[in-house]
Structures are given as C-alpha cells and as structure tokens.
Amino acid sequence: MKLEMHTHTAEGSPCARILAREVVKAYSQTDYDGIVITNHFDNDLLKDFGSTDRERMERYLLGYDTAYEAGRECGLTVILGIEIRLEPYAEDFLIYGADREFLFAHPNLCFFTQQELYELCHENGALLYQAHPFRPPCSPQNPAYLDGVEFNQRPNGNNHNDLLEKWICDHPDLKRVSGSDFHVMDNLGFGGIILEQQVKDSGELADYLKHHKPHLIIEGKESS
Ligand SMILES: [Zn+2]
Ligand SMILES: [Zn+2]
C-alpha cells in the first residue's frame, strides 16, 4: 500500500490552497492507495475556528471529514492525522493513531509539553514524530519523547534532510517516515511510505508503524 503521510487541505490549513475534494481527486489519479490528512493543529488557527471546544474541533476536522467522504466515493483510503505545534515554539509534530474522539477529549493539546503529548499519544495507541526537524526555524527536539522523525519531501522545502540523516545516527531507535507536506498541486506525490499490507484507519496505521519498518518514498522514489 502506497500512503501519503503528510497532506493539508484548504479547509483546515489556510496555508494550503487545495480543497479536500480536489486533493482526493488528484491523489486518486496517482498510484497512491491512500493519504493521511495532517492539517495544522495550531492555537493561532484554532482560536478562530469557533467559540467552544466542540465547534473548534468540528471545524478542524472539516478537511478530513470532507476528504474521507470523497475518498469513499472514489476508493482512496483517507486517514486522520494531526500536525501539531506546541505553544510557544516553532516546531511541528505529526501524530499518527489519533481518532476523532481523541481530539474532542483533548482540544487543548497545543498547551501540552512535548513529554505530556508523547505520554498521551502512547496512552491512546498513537505515535509522535517530529516533522521536518531541520527546516528553519525548527530544531530537533528531545528524542526521549519522540517515536520518530519525518524526512519531509516538499520540493524546495528547505528541509536539510542531510542534517537529519546525520542527527538520527545518534538516535538509532527513532523511526522514520516520509511525507510530501502537500499544500499545493506542485507538492503532489514526492513522499510517503510503502506498507506491506492495507490499513484503513489511524489505529491500524499506528499499529503497523509500531511493528514494521516501512519503505520510505524519497523524492518520489522508493528506498529502504
Ligand atoms: Zn502549512
Ligand atoms: Zn505540514
């Protein structure tokens, strides 16, 4: 199964240009079998998403929900993920394995510490990866509270994956993931992973990542 691990939609991430239905249509015309929607979970965005926690979470999920429906219609698997920024820092983290109930139960995740977020993810069967750890102004965060790191494949993304490759040598227990960081059509299909079985939701994806080492798609090519 070929799975895009880092996708934004215009409904959930104002920096993204493409609406969920168009994102799903575009990926359904490639050889990807599925996409993980990882819209930005930032307090700066969420505070304008509604006046109650429930409203904010429903608004946050709009891109995923729309993509999920579109995926059902055309046969593309659509999985919920989260790209979260913890206040007051600049780093982004990817959560794989969270479901809708996780978000409604924890609408204030942005105010957690990295350690608190990591522990909460594990209590809920989810995994925490740092997104593009060497993209300025980001720097790699405490590996004790990470499951892995992302080799971000966004073209011209200033990702410095060469530095990440050196850094991870000192932290061989960290897992690796790849994603395109899709915001516009020019970002389509440069990253992701190859799984040896099908997964259909965030729980199955997290279980797979816990027990397997997926092949990474690097610059559109499969590597191990
Ligand atoms: Zn963005
Ligand atoms: Zn992103």
CSV table of N, CA and C and ligand atoms in Angstrom, one decimal, residues 6 8 13-16 38-40 42 45 83 85 92 132 135 154 181-183, ligand 1:
chain,number,residue,atom,x,y,z
A,6,HIS,N,1.5,13.1,4.8
A,6,HIS,CA,1.5,14.5,5.2
A,6,HIS,C,0.8,15.3,4.2
A,8,HIS,N,-2.2,18.5,3.5
A,8,HIS,CA,-3.0,19.6,4.0
A,8,HIS,C,-4.2,19.8,3.1
A,13,SER,N,-6.3,24.1,6.8
A,13,SER,CA,-5.0,24.8,6.9
A,13,SER,C,-5.0,25.9,5.9
A,14,PRO,N,-5.1,27.2,6.4
A,14,PRO,CA,-5.2,28.3,5.5
A,14,PRO,C,-4.0,28.5,4.6
A,15,CYS,N,-2.8,27.9,5.0
A,15,CYS,CA,-1.6,27.9,4.1
A,15,CYS,C,-1.8,27.0,2.9
A,16,ALA,N,-2.7,26.1,2.9
A,16,ALA,CA,-3.0,25.2,1.8
A,16,ALA,C,-3.9,25.8,0.8
A,38,THR,N,-3.2,15.7,7.5
A,38,THR,CA,-2.5,16.2,8.7
A,38,THR,C,-2.6,17.7,8.7
A,39,ASN,N,-3.8,18.2,8.9
A,39,ASN,CA,-3.9,19.7,8.9
A,39,ASN,C,-3.3,20.2,10.2
A,40,HIS,N,-3.0,21.5,10.1
A,40,HIS,CA,-2.3,22.2,11.2
A,40,HIS,C,-3.2,22.3,12.4
A,42,ASP,N,-2.8,24.3,15.3
A,42,ASP,CA,-2.1,25.4,15.9
A,42,ASP,C,-3.1,26.3,16.7
A,45,LEU,N,-4.6,29.2,14.8
A,45,LEU,CA,-5.7,28.8,13.9
A,45,LEU,C,-7.0,28.4,14.7
A,83,GLU,N,-1.0,17.5,12.5
A,83,GLU,CA,0.3,18.2,12.6
A,83,GLU,C,0.2,19.3,13.6
A,85,ARG,N,1.5,22.1,16.6
A,85,ARG,CA,2.6,23.0,17.1
A,85,ARG,C,2.3,23.3,18.5
A,92,ASP,N,6.9,21.5,14.6
A,92,ASP,CA,5.7,20.8,14.3
A,92,ASP,C,5.9,19.3,14.6
A,132,HIS,N,9.8,17.6,9.8
A,132,HIS,CA,10.9,18.4,9.2
A,132,HIS,C,11.8,19.0,10.3
A,135,ARG,N,14.1,22.0,9.3
A,135,ARG,CA,13.7,23.2,8.5
A,135,ARG,C,13.7,24.4,9.4
A,154,ARG,N,8.8,17.9,0.7
A,154,ARG,CA,8.2,19.0,0.0
A,154,ARG,C,9.3,19.6,-0.9
A,181,ASP,N,4.2,16.8,2.5
A,181,ASP,CA,3.7,18.1,3.0
A,181,ASP,C,2.9,18.8,2.0
A,182,PHE,N,1.9,18.1,1.4
A,182,PHE,CA,1.1,18.7,0.3
A,182,PHE,C,0.4,19.9,0.8
A,183,HIS,N,0.7,21.0,0.1
A,183,HIS,CA,-0.1,22.3,0.3
A,183,HIS,C,-0.7,22.8,-1.1
B,1,ZN,ZN,1.0,24.6,6.2
